[in-house]
Amino acid sequence: MAGIRLKREQEETVKITKRTTLKPLLFEVAWEVCNQVGGIYTVIRSKVPSMVEEWGENYCLIGPYFPQTASIEFERIDEDESIFSRVAQNLRNQGIDAFYGRWLVTGNPNIILVDFQQALSKIDQLKFDLWANHKISTLNSEPLVSSVIAFGSMVKSYITAFVSAKPKNQECIVHFHEWMASSALLDLKKENVNVSTVFTTHATMLGRYIAGNRDDFYEKLSTFNWENEAKFYGIEAQAGIERLSAQYCNVLTTVSEVTARECEVFYGRTCDLILPNGLNITRFAATHEFQNLHLKYKQKINQFVMGHFFQSYSWDLDNTLYFFTSGRYEYKNKGYDLTLEALKRLNFKIVQSGLDITVVMFIITRNPVFSIDPQVLQSRAVMEEIEETCKSIEKEVGEHLFHASASNEDTTMPDLNQFVSEYWRLRLRRTIQTWKTKTLPRTVTHILKEKDDIVRFFEQTNLQNHQQDRVKFVYHPDFISATNPLFGLEYSHFVRGCHLGIFPSYYEPWGYTPLECIVRGIPTVTSDLSGFGDYIQGLMADHENMGIYVVNRKDQNFNKAADQLAEILFKFVTLSRRERIMQRNRVENISDIFDWTNLRSYYDTAHDLALKKRGR
Ligand code: G6P
Ligand code: 1S3
């Protein structure tokens, strides 16, 4: 008897151990799941393969349902027996539109999309509840606030239903990204739903607004009163949701030390962890491959430059460097003001030194436009016509030359001119004549709806692409895509074709743009006020030698920082081609540091900590 009892006890123990060791489930919730707005989409999407590797089928993302994006990136699956799907089906039976499926990105994770439009019909009640339960005012807030509150109410319904349906001995972690996804967190906490929560803020709303409007943001940071500032900028709802999410979550995280300092002031809570951003990096087996790609895409950019500038005047493209900056249009926060000022100084330095180098600076951002400037399109089209004419002449000459050479009695080289027919001579001359102009090449490729600070800078400084200027400007107020008629390049290819990316931000919690350069072997400039710049300074002392230049904006005023940046740029233009090639090799070589397979461990720590904290 005693033996049987012992066996039963042992079996029971095994069962209990099995029960208690069920691997937890992890949700990541973000407004940018299956909905690209900015950097958070890059974080979530690029991280998926690494998360799936760790969590497998226990991982699920939750995002908003936008029919158009969903039709491309989402595969809806109704007949599925997984718990994620069953909970969605149950909610749909109750009239709540939650759809289960797979996100069609590398890694193919489970995904739930909720149709927040449905909840917008009761938005007044939801806003009232937010005020009644959490004292967050939504008076005069922007329309996005309504959408995210509606989204949040559906996320909360889904998580609550999920927690009731899941096995009791399986823990559940919900990781919310940014205030746009976290209004659900407030009610989950209030109703004590049994989940462990992580909240990651990718910027603070107050930081973004104040830094964009004041020059003393960092000096005055510790003195700001969050409520007064939120009222002043009319963002009480956003700042309120963000602050309470930060206070209510089990684990508070952000993307850099720089932003962690803001969290302390604006949320009244110290961040538990910093989660640096990575990318899903695939490197070429042959190291020279990325160098070849640089050349290939540079030639594409050469085409654009010829079409854009050579109508007015020309120069040696072999002695030309392509610089660029890109990102959301936040003139001061993204450091466009500093970049332009430094380029003005660089122009002066190159002219003074007499260096035979031309820099073409591309500014890629998005601002409202009517259309591409027809003059820019026309110039490009006529140049292509010239190219076609040249190809026809080349063919004609080739055929005649072959014939003449084969039938030649002696070995003298025939005069090639005689092989070009009158028709093609005239056509080439006429096309060139219609193309050439005395007007200056445009600094802006599009017709903007309103003059902006970039255009004002060109006007004030007379940087108007004069022939004698050694720094030329191409302001492209739209993001680059493969279908773009001017470049015909994807953004990543455009980056590869350039020589240097310039991003000396004033406000930048992390900043993906420099990282996007590094992984493609393109040197880059960042600032010590950006999370990435601050991180790299802590990581490697010789970052400059590696091709990562960090402008000191913490301890220098704008003028000094502009001087430093101009000096960095001038030093860069004096590098020989060989030195540039070597620097590209070095910068590409460090890209692995930022692979999610290395950086996911920070997320793992956050999730472990959330489980521990909830368990207390
Ligand atoms: C790559 C190619 C080289 C080419 C170089 C141009 O490295 O492999 O063949 O000479 O690009 O470099 P540059 O910095 O002048 O664009
Ligand atoms: C934010 O996007 P942003 O460009 O508005 O999140 C990004 C991802 O964490 C971050 O890289 C960036 O600095 C933030 O500013």
XYZ file of C-alpha atoms and ligand atoms in Angstrom:
647
model
C 0.000 0.000 0.000
C 2.710 2.349 1.039
C 4.487 1.652 -2.274
C 1.344 2.476 -4.292
C 0.800 5.700 -2.325
C 4.386 6.718 -2.942
C 3.979 6.060 -6.680
C 0.776 8.110 -6.757
C 2.527 10.933 -4.905
C 5.402 10.777 -7.352
C 2.973 10.893 -10.317
C 1.178 13.820 -8.709
C 4.485 15.656 -8.281
C 5.354 15.076 -11.929
C 1.916 16.387 -12.957
C 2.282 19.472 -10.787
C 5.800 20.110 -12.070
C 4.504 19.769 -15.624
C 1.672 22.115 -14.839
C 3.826 24.739 -13.226
C 6.461 24.664 -15.937
C 4.089 25.560 -18.806
C 5.935 28.194 -20.780
C 4.309 31.616 -20.388
C 2.510 33.353 -23.241
C 3.661 36.691 -24.550
C 1.638 39.411 -26.289
C 3.190 42.506 -27.787
C 0.692 45.280 -28.412
C 1.444 48.284 -30.617
C -0.412 50.737 -32.812
C 2.270 50.016 -35.411
C 1.729 46.248 -35.582
C 0.757 45.724 -39.219
C 0.523 49.517 -39.550
C 3.676 51.381 -40.545
C 3.881 54.897 -39.151
C 7.495 55.255 -38.051
C 10.264 53.630 -36.028
C 8.108 51.434 -33.779
C 7.033 49.435 -36.815
C 10.728 48.769 -37.535
C 11.336 47.655 -33.948
C 8.418 45.228 -33.893
C 8.738 43.865 -37.391
C 12.507 43.393 -37.448
C 12.374 41.713 -34.033
C 9.766 39.108 -35.048
C 12.135 36.338 -36.274
C 14.127 36.507 -33.075
C 11.001 36.563 -30.881
C 9.482 33.616 -32.729
C 12.718 31.724 -32.257
C 12.434 32.188 -28.482
C 8.665 32.010 -27.943
C 7.394 29.957 -30.892
C 3.612 29.580 -30.848
C 3.415 31.224 -27.416
C 3.980 34.595 -29.038
C 1.269 36.819 -30.454
C 1.092 40.435 -31.614
C -1.929 42.705 -31.319
C -2.530 45.685 -33.579
C -5.238 47.837 -35.153
C -7.166 46.613 -38.190
C -6.774 48.850 -41.229
C -8.421 47.080 -44.196
C -5.942 48.355 -46.772
C -2.754 47.366 -44.934
C -4.347 44.164 -43.684
C -5.122 43.126 -47.256
C -1.373 43.144 -47.950
C 0.296 42.093 -44.697
C -2.331 39.990 -42.923
C -3.555 36.478 -43.612
C -6.830 36.017 -41.772
C -7.428 32.493 -40.490
C -10.862 31.679 -39.077
C -10.625 27.901 -38.853
C -7.855 27.523 -36.286
C -7.879 25.700 -32.998
C -5.220 27.786 -31.240
C -6.268 29.619 -28.111
C -5.528 32.974 -29.786
C -8.005 32.129 -32.521
C -10.658 30.673 -30.236
C -10.721 33.785 -28.080
C -11.075 35.951 -31.203
C -13.938 33.757 -32.432
C -15.710 34.030 -29.077
C -15.389 37.795 -29.140
C -16.747 37.932 -32.668
C -19.722 35.868 -31.511
C -20.344 38.643 -28.991
C -20.145 41.255 -31.768
C -16.552 42.409 -31.137
C -14.462 42.371 -34.324
C -11.173 40.707 -33.413
C -9.453 38.778 -36.197
C -6.835 36.097 -35.787
C -4.244 35.269 -38.446
C -0.605 35.433 -39.413
C 1.400 38.582 -40.022
C 2.977 38.096 -43.435
C 6.465 39.181 -42.480
C 9.619 37.121 -41.914
C 8.826 34.861 -38.937
C 5.058 34.683 -39.674
C 3.913 35.299 -36.092
C 0.428 34.900 -34.644
C -1.401 38.176 -34.817
C -4.692 39.606 -33.646
C -6.061 42.702 -35.372
C -8.944 44.534 -33.756
C -11.288 46.736 -35.741
C -11.250 49.830 -33.551
C -13.632 51.681 -35.921
C -16.360 49.612 -34.333
C -15.565 50.944 -30.859
C -15.465 54.538 -32.139
C -19.275 54.530 -32.134
C -19.171 54.585 -28.316
C -16.181 56.893 -28.023
C -17.982 59.431 -25.805
C -18.672 56.748 -23.218
C -15.055 55.486 -23.446
C -13.729 59.004 -22.926
C -16.060 59.529 -20.034
C -14.830 56.269 -18.459
C -11.223 57.356 -18.942
C -11.987 60.508 -17.013
C -14.099 58.795 -14.377
C -11.629 55.954 -13.773
C -8.274 57.579 -14.366
C -8.838 61.350 -14.328
C -7.431 61.733 -17.835
C -9.019 64.561 -19.769
C -9.551 64.188 -23.509
C -11.061 67.638 -24.045
C -9.980 69.137 -27.408
C -7.660 66.228 -28.123
C -6.600 65.277 -31.658
C -8.555 62.563 -33.570
C -5.728 60.033 -33.025
C -6.577 60.060 -29.300
C -10.105 58.808 -30.037
C -8.752 56.059 -32.288
C -6.258 54.777 -29.734
C -8.810 54.857 -26.911
C -11.173 52.813 -29.083
C -8.298 50.455 -29.924
C -7.377 50.182 -26.243
C -10.926 49.229 -25.232
C -10.872 46.312 -27.692
C -7.398 45.190 -26.644
C -8.628 45.121 -23.065
C -11.647 43.007 -24.062
C -9.396 40.564 -25.886
C -6.817 40.211 -23.096
C -9.503 39.842 -20.428
C -11.233 37.109 -22.444
C -7.886 35.457 -23.126
C -6.932 35.336 -19.460
C -10.232 33.582 -18.625
C -9.697 31.064 -21.435
C -6.023 30.177 -20.949
C -4.860 27.326 -18.676
C -4.756 28.539 -15.082
C -1.163 27.401 -14.644
C 0.132 29.322 -17.635
C 1.301 32.855 -17.079
C 0.675 35.648 -19.508
C 2.817 38.703 -20.211
C 1.504 41.701 -22.114
C 4.076 44.115 -23.483
C 2.685 47.500 -24.550
C 4.635 49.794 -26.857
C 4.025 53.540 -26.532
C 0.962 55.405 -25.256
C -0.969 54.672 -28.470
C -1.239 51.040 -27.408
C -1.362 51.334 -23.656
C -4.751 52.739 -22.705
C -5.808 49.081 -22.233
C -3.134 48.719 -19.565
C -4.903 51.224 -17.299
C -8.122 49.208 -17.143
C -6.355 45.853 -16.922
C -4.627 47.195 -13.834
C -7.791 48.718 -12.400
C -9.683 45.467 -12.826
C -6.736 43.446 -11.576
C -6.673 41.158 -14.613
C -4.044 38.509 -14.006
C -1.294 39.476 -16.452
C 2.284 40.685 -16.079
C 2.804 43.935 -17.926
C 5.718 45.729 -19.584
C 5.434 49.246 -20.952
C 8.040 50.573 -23.389
C 7.990 54.211 -24.288
C 9.822 55.041 -27.528
C 9.828 58.769 -26.745
C 8.010 60.911 -24.245
C 5.225 63.047 -25.665
C 6.311 65.970 -23.511
C 9.953 65.580 -24.501
C 9.075 65.587 -28.188
C 6.981 68.749 -27.865
C 9.199 70.724 -25.531
C 12.467 69.856 -27.334
C 10.890 70.832 -30.649
C 10.036 74.259 -29.291
C 12.815 75.229 -26.909
C 16.596 75.394 -27.032
C 17.074 74.736 -23.318
C 15.168 71.447 -23.058
C 18.038 69.436 -21.547
C 19.256 72.226 -19.252
C 15.753 72.752 -17.845
C 14.597 69.118 -17.954
C 14.553 68.531 -14.202
C 12.457 71.643 -13.607
C 9.483 70.861 -15.861
C 6.082 70.203 -14.323
C 4.456 67.548 -16.487
C 0.901 68.730 -15.953
C 1.576 72.376 -16.755
C 3.538 71.452 -19.864
C 0.878 68.990 -21.041
C -1.769 71.711 -20.689
C 0.467 74.247 -22.442
C 0.964 72.019 -25.491
C -2.615 70.700 -25.487
C -1.556 67.059 -24.995
C -3.118 66.218 -21.639
C -4.710 63.009 -22.923
C -1.528 61.646 -24.537
C 0.734 62.621 -21.640
C -1.843 61.375 -19.112
C -2.184 57.916 -20.696
C 1.597 57.682 -21.005
C 2.271 58.661 -17.410
C -0.298 56.319 -15.875
C 0.854 53.448 -18.109
C 4.388 54.036 -16.851
C 3.208 54.031 -13.254
C 0.880 51.026 -13.512
C 3.029 48.574 -15.496
C 5.114 45.915 -13.729
C 8.196 46.814 -15.740
C 8.879 50.231 -17.243
C 11.366 50.413 -20.083
C 12.541 52.786 -22.761
C 15.006 52.650 -25.636
C 17.924 54.687 -24.279
C 19.497 56.321 -21.243
C 18.730 59.691 -22.820
C 14.975 59.031 -22.756
C 15.172 57.316 -19.366
C 16.099 60.711 -17.871
C 12.907 62.205 -19.303
C 10.842 59.333 -17.914
C 11.960 60.164 -14.385
C 10.805 63.753 -14.745
C 7.599 63.243 -16.708
C 6.405 59.936 -15.215
C 7.765 60.207 -11.692
C 9.175 56.670 -11.988
C 12.646 55.378 -12.794
C 12.893 53.009 -15.750
C 13.563 49.409 -14.749
C 15.451 48.582 -17.936
C 16.761 50.043 -21.193
C 15.931 48.059 -24.324
C 18.179 49.181 -27.204
C 16.814 48.811 -30.722
C 18.256 46.359 -33.213
C 17.676 45.135 -36.735
C 17.349 41.763 -38.376
C 20.718 41.688 -40.086
C 21.644 39.450 -42.989
C 25.236 39.860 -44.057
C 26.682 38.783 -47.377
C 28.903 35.703 -47.382
C 31.384 37.532 -49.642
C 32.456 40.697 -47.868
C 33.102 42.657 -51.059
C 29.469 42.206 -52.150
C 28.197 45.247 -50.272
C 31.007 47.332 -51.806
C 29.865 46.249 -55.274
C 26.330 47.229 -54.370
C 27.541 50.646 -53.282
C 28.997 51.175 -56.740
C 25.923 49.813 -58.483
C 23.489 52.096 -56.654
C 25.843 55.073 -56.755
C 25.652 54.814 -60.525
C 21.863 55.045 -60.278
C 22.222 58.188 -58.177
C 24.702 59.507 -60.768
C 21.903 59.168 -63.329
C 19.601 61.257 -61.192
C 22.294 63.876 -60.612
C 23.037 64.180 -64.323
C 19.342 64.544 -65.111
C 18.866 67.112 -62.384
C 21.990 69.261 -62.633
C 23.701 68.792 -65.969
C 20.948 70.625 -67.771
C 22.414 73.784 -66.206
C 26.105 72.905 -65.815
C 28.247 69.833 -65.260
C 31.166 68.619 -63.194
C 33.220 65.473 -62.620
C 31.040 62.798 -61.037
C 34.094 60.771 -60.152
C 34.999 63.470 -57.628
C 31.524 63.682 -56.165
C 30.247 62.549 -52.794
C 26.638 61.862 -51.909
C 25.506 62.852 -48.425
C 21.968 62.485 -47.143
C 19.695 62.947 -44.177
C 16.241 61.453 -43.778
C 13.380 60.939 -41.357
C 10.195 62.468 -40.090
C 9.901 66.219 -40.719
C 10.889 67.584 -37.318
C 13.215 70.411 -38.364
C 14.871 70.986 -35.027
C 14.439 67.590 -33.333
C 15.956 65.635 -36.208
C 18.821 68.151 -36.511
C 18.006 69.396 -40.025
C 18.804 72.931 -38.830
C 22.292 71.907 -37.678
C 22.955 69.808 -40.782
C 22.105 72.701 -43.101
C 24.198 75.168 -41.141
C 27.190 72.809 -41.178
C 26.819 72.221 -44.919
C 26.812 75.965 -45.492
C 30.131 76.106 -43.644
C 31.417 73.066 -45.525
C 30.618 74.747 -48.830
C 32.721 77.724 -47.762
C 35.580 75.475 -46.615
C 35.714 73.509 -49.876
C 35.575 76.652 -52.006
C 38.338 78.255 -49.906
C 40.570 75.188 -50.014
C 40.192 74.866 -53.785
C 39.514 71.109 -53.452
C 38.105 69.576 -56.607
C 35.269 67.848 -54.791
C 31.531 68.311 -55.136
C 29.074 67.219 -52.487
C 25.441 66.582 -53.329
C 23.287 66.652 -50.211
C 19.934 64.846 -50.333
C 17.280 65.735 -47.778
C 14.661 62.990 -47.702
C 11.615 63.641 -45.550
C 7.893 64.082 -46.006
C 6.022 67.361 -46.165
C 2.732 68.116 -47.936
C 3.272 68.618 -51.680
C 1.072 69.227 -54.743
C 3.232 67.145 -57.093
C 6.759 66.590 -58.365
C 7.988 69.795 -59.972
C 7.231 69.285 -63.723
C 10.503 71.026 -64.563
C 12.431 68.357 -62.628
C 10.576 65.543 -64.391
C 11.032 67.204 -67.777
C 14.778 67.590 -67.315
C 15.107 63.955 -66.355
C 12.969 62.818 -69.310
C 14.967 64.836 -71.855
C 18.216 63.485 -70.476
C 16.893 59.968 -70.909
C 16.061 60.896 -74.492
C 19.686 61.993 -74.965
C 20.827 58.686 -73.526
C 18.590 56.766 -75.941
C 19.881 58.805 -78.876
C 23.467 58.080 -77.835
C 22.691 54.362 -77.658
C 21.259 54.466 -81.201
C 24.350 56.284 -82.462
C 26.561 53.783 -80.675
C 24.740 50.941 -82.441
C 24.955 52.644 -85.824
C 28.664 53.396 -85.408
C 29.341 49.876 -84.164
C 27.710 48.207 -87.148
C 29.458 50.480 -89.686
C 32.791 50.196 -87.906
C 32.622 46.426 -88.000
C 31.774 46.458 -91.668
C 34.525 48.997 -92.503
C 37.115 47.133 -90.434
C 36.341 43.760 -92.017
C 36.541 45.154 -95.516
C 39.513 47.465 -94.830
C 42.615 46.845 -96.928
C 45.010 48.412 -94.424
C 45.072 48.528 -90.623
C 44.339 52.235 -90.061
C 41.497 53.127 -87.740
C 38.580 54.544 -89.774
C 37.221 58.004 -88.849
C 34.218 57.213 -86.635
C 32.483 60.509 -87.388
C 31.701 59.430 -90.919
C 29.526 56.600 -89.599
C 27.001 58.855 -87.844
C 24.093 59.652 -90.127
C 22.791 63.212 -90.518
C 19.522 62.164 -88.920
C 21.126 61.135 -85.611
C 23.544 64.099 -85.627
C 20.645 66.500 -85.945
C 18.504 64.680 -83.444
C 21.267 64.649 -80.844
C 22.082 68.333 -81.396
C 18.403 69.320 -81.136
C 17.749 67.289 -78.006
C 20.799 68.742 -76.283
C 19.727 72.234 -77.350
C 16.237 71.841 -75.886
C 17.703 70.476 -72.691
C 20.395 73.008 -71.847
C 19.266 75.971 -69.786
C 20.757 78.935 -67.955
C 18.410 78.572 -64.965
C 19.767 77.066 -61.762
C 19.003 73.444 -60.885
C 16.064 73.234 -58.457
C 16.882 72.799 -54.773
C 13.450 71.191 -54.191
C 12.185 68.333 -56.359
C 8.490 68.891 -55.562
C 6.046 71.760 -55.403
C 5.464 72.174 -51.703
C 2.072 73.194 -50.409
C 3.767 75.658 -48.091
C 7.248 77.089 -47.836
C 9.038 75.371 -44.945
C 12.158 75.976 -42.865
C 14.400 74.065 -45.265
C 13.375 76.244 -48.211
C 13.640 79.360 -46.058
C 17.208 78.336 -45.192
C 18.141 77.995 -48.887
C 16.701 81.442 -49.548
C 18.305 83.151 -46.585
C 21.751 81.716 -47.270
C 21.559 81.924 -51.082
C 22.459 78.254 -51.263
C 20.622 77.875 -54.549
C 22.782 75.367 -56.419
C 24.983 78.002 -58.058
C 27.663 76.591 -60.327
C 30.440 77.785 -58.016
C 28.868 76.134 -54.936
C 30.705 72.969 -54.005
C 27.777 71.704 -51.946
C 24.594 71.194 -53.966
C 21.176 70.467 -52.465
C 18.359 68.162 -53.458
C 15.436 68.469 -51.065
C 13.028 65.607 -51.762
C 9.967 66.178 -49.518
C 8.694 62.639 -49.925
C 10.020 59.279 -48.842
C 11.826 57.235 -51.461
C 10.295 54.057 -52.807
C 11.042 51.806 -55.773
C 8.207 53.357 -57.772
C 9.601 56.859 -57.350
C 10.099 58.259 -60.869
C 13.132 60.368 -59.942
C 15.416 57.800 -58.372
C 13.817 54.465 -59.293
C 15.421 53.058 -56.141
C 14.209 51.583 -52.886
C 15.248 53.576 -49.834
C 17.700 50.862 -48.735
C 19.353 50.929 -52.171
C 19.530 54.694 -52.102
C 21.336 54.473 -48.739
C 23.817 52.002 -50.198
C 24.604 54.327 -53.092
C 25.422 57.271 -50.817
C 28.705 57.987 -49.022
C 27.547 59.414 -45.688
C 24.318 59.677 -43.686
C 24.003 62.769 -41.466
C 21.684 62.647 -38.417
C 22.837 65.021 -35.640
C 19.458 65.023 -33.836
C 18.525 67.264 -30.935
C 15.679 65.001 -29.792
C 15.969 61.330 -30.733
C 15.165 58.574 -28.223
C 17.025 56.032 -30.346
C 17.279 56.809 -34.056
C 17.247 54.039 -36.629
C 18.625 56.085 -39.514
C 22.339 55.846 -38.535
C 21.907 52.144 -37.852
C 20.378 51.657 -41.292
C 23.591 53.159 -42.724
C 25.903 50.967 -40.646
C 24.292 47.685 -41.647
C 24.754 48.669 -45.293
C 28.380 49.653 -44.764
C 27.793 53.396 -45.072
C 29.505 55.716 -42.542
C 27.222 57.949 -40.550
C 26.988 60.994 -38.290
C 24.828 60.945 -35.173
C 24.717 63.063 -32.004
C 25.278 62.391 -28.332
C 21.702 63.513 -27.662
C 20.345 60.628 -29.698
C 19.928 57.317 -27.905
C 21.967 55.537 -30.550
C 24.845 58.054 -30.407
C 24.933 57.901 -26.640
C 24.927 54.087 -26.763
C 27.760 53.886 -29.287
C 29.895 56.287 -27.247
C 29.535 53.982 -24.273
C 30.273 50.936 -26.409
C 33.407 51.857 -28.340
C 36.005 54.540 -27.890
C 37.214 54.465 -31.503
C 33.770 54.813 -33.108
C 35.014 57.658 -35.308
C 37.681 55.446 -36.839
C 34.913 52.902 -37.508
C 32.949 55.495 -39.467
C 30.471 56.571 -36.780
C 30.871 60.263 -36.003
C 29.140 61.616 -32.899
C 28.501 65.371 -32.735
C 28.676 66.745 -29.221
C 25.390 68.523 -28.641
C 25.238 67.897 -24.891
C 27.915 70.397 -23.917
C 28.134 72.632 -26.984
C 25.791 75.307 -28.235
C 24.353 75.222 -31.759
C 27.161 77.310 -33.233
C 29.953 75.151 -31.803
C 28.147 71.953 -32.787
C 27.743 73.282 -36.345
C 31.468 73.988 -36.434
C 32.269 70.496 -35.220
C 29.956 68.940 -37.795
C 31.402 71.082 -40.606
C 34.880 69.935 -39.562
C 33.791 66.262 -39.555
C 32.325 66.680 -43.029
C 35.388 68.490 -44.332
C 37.645 65.744 -43.010
C 35.421 63.194 -44.694
C 35.606 64.902 -48.097
C 39.394 64.877 -47.941
C 39.537 61.067 -47.554
C 40.875 59.228 -50.580
C 38.723 56.625 -52.349
C 40.861 53.892 -50.811
C 40.311 55.332 -47.331
C 36.569 55.506 -47.964
C 36.494 51.855 -49.061
C 38.401 50.798 -45.936
C 36.112 52.830 -43.712
C 33.050 51.208 -45.283
C 34.562 47.795 -44.515
C 35.103 48.759 -40.893
C 31.627 50.154 -40.344
C 29.922 47.167 -41.965
C 31.992 44.879 -39.803
C 30.370 46.103 -36.591
C 26.786 45.694 -37.781
C 26.386 42.344 -35.973
C 26.361 44.143 -32.636
C 22.906 45.429 -33.535
C 21.421 42.143 -34.637
C 18.319 41.161 -32.685
C 19.874 37.778 -31.992
C 22.204 39.742 -29.707
C 19.825 42.439 -28.493
C 16.747 40.288 -27.842
C 18.238 39.303 -24.500
C 17.268 42.753 -23.146
C 13.644 41.945 -23.959
C 14.005 38.498 -22.365
C 15.200 40.169 -19.162
C 12.231 42.562 -19.202
C 9.767 39.702 -19.596
C 11.395 37.640 -16.834
C 11.339 40.644 -14.552
C 7.658 41.287 -15.299
C 6.804 37.708 -14.285
C 8.818 38.044 -11.095
C 7.312 41.395 -10.156
C 3.747 40.228 -10.764
C 4.457 37.078 -8.779
C 5.469 39.050 -5.702
C 33.191 50.066 -54.160
C 33.704 49.296 -55.314
C 34.959 49.935 -55.878
C 34.691 51.409 -56.211
C 34.191 52.101 -54.986
C 33.793 53.545 -55.233
O 34.073 49.955 -53.104
O 33.991 47.962 -54.890
O 35.288 49.250 -57.047
O 35.886 52.016 -56.666
O 33.042 51.439 -54.512
O 33.936 54.176 -54.005
P 33.499 55.649 -53.753
O 33.712 55.875 -52.300
O 34.376 56.515 -54.609
O 32.075 55.736 -54.189
C 10.535 56.774 -32.121
O 10.190 57.092 -33.466
P 10.518 58.639 -33.783
O 11.299 58.765 -35.054
O 9.294 59.390 -33.645
O 10.741 55.394 -31.937
C 11.863 54.839 -32.619
C 11.913 53.345 -32.317
O 12.220 53.094 -30.966
C 13.154 55.542 -32.220
O 14.223 55.008 -32.976
C 13.044 57.046 -32.497
O 14.168 57.751 -31.997
C 11.761 57.638 -31.863
O 11.482 58.875 -32.503
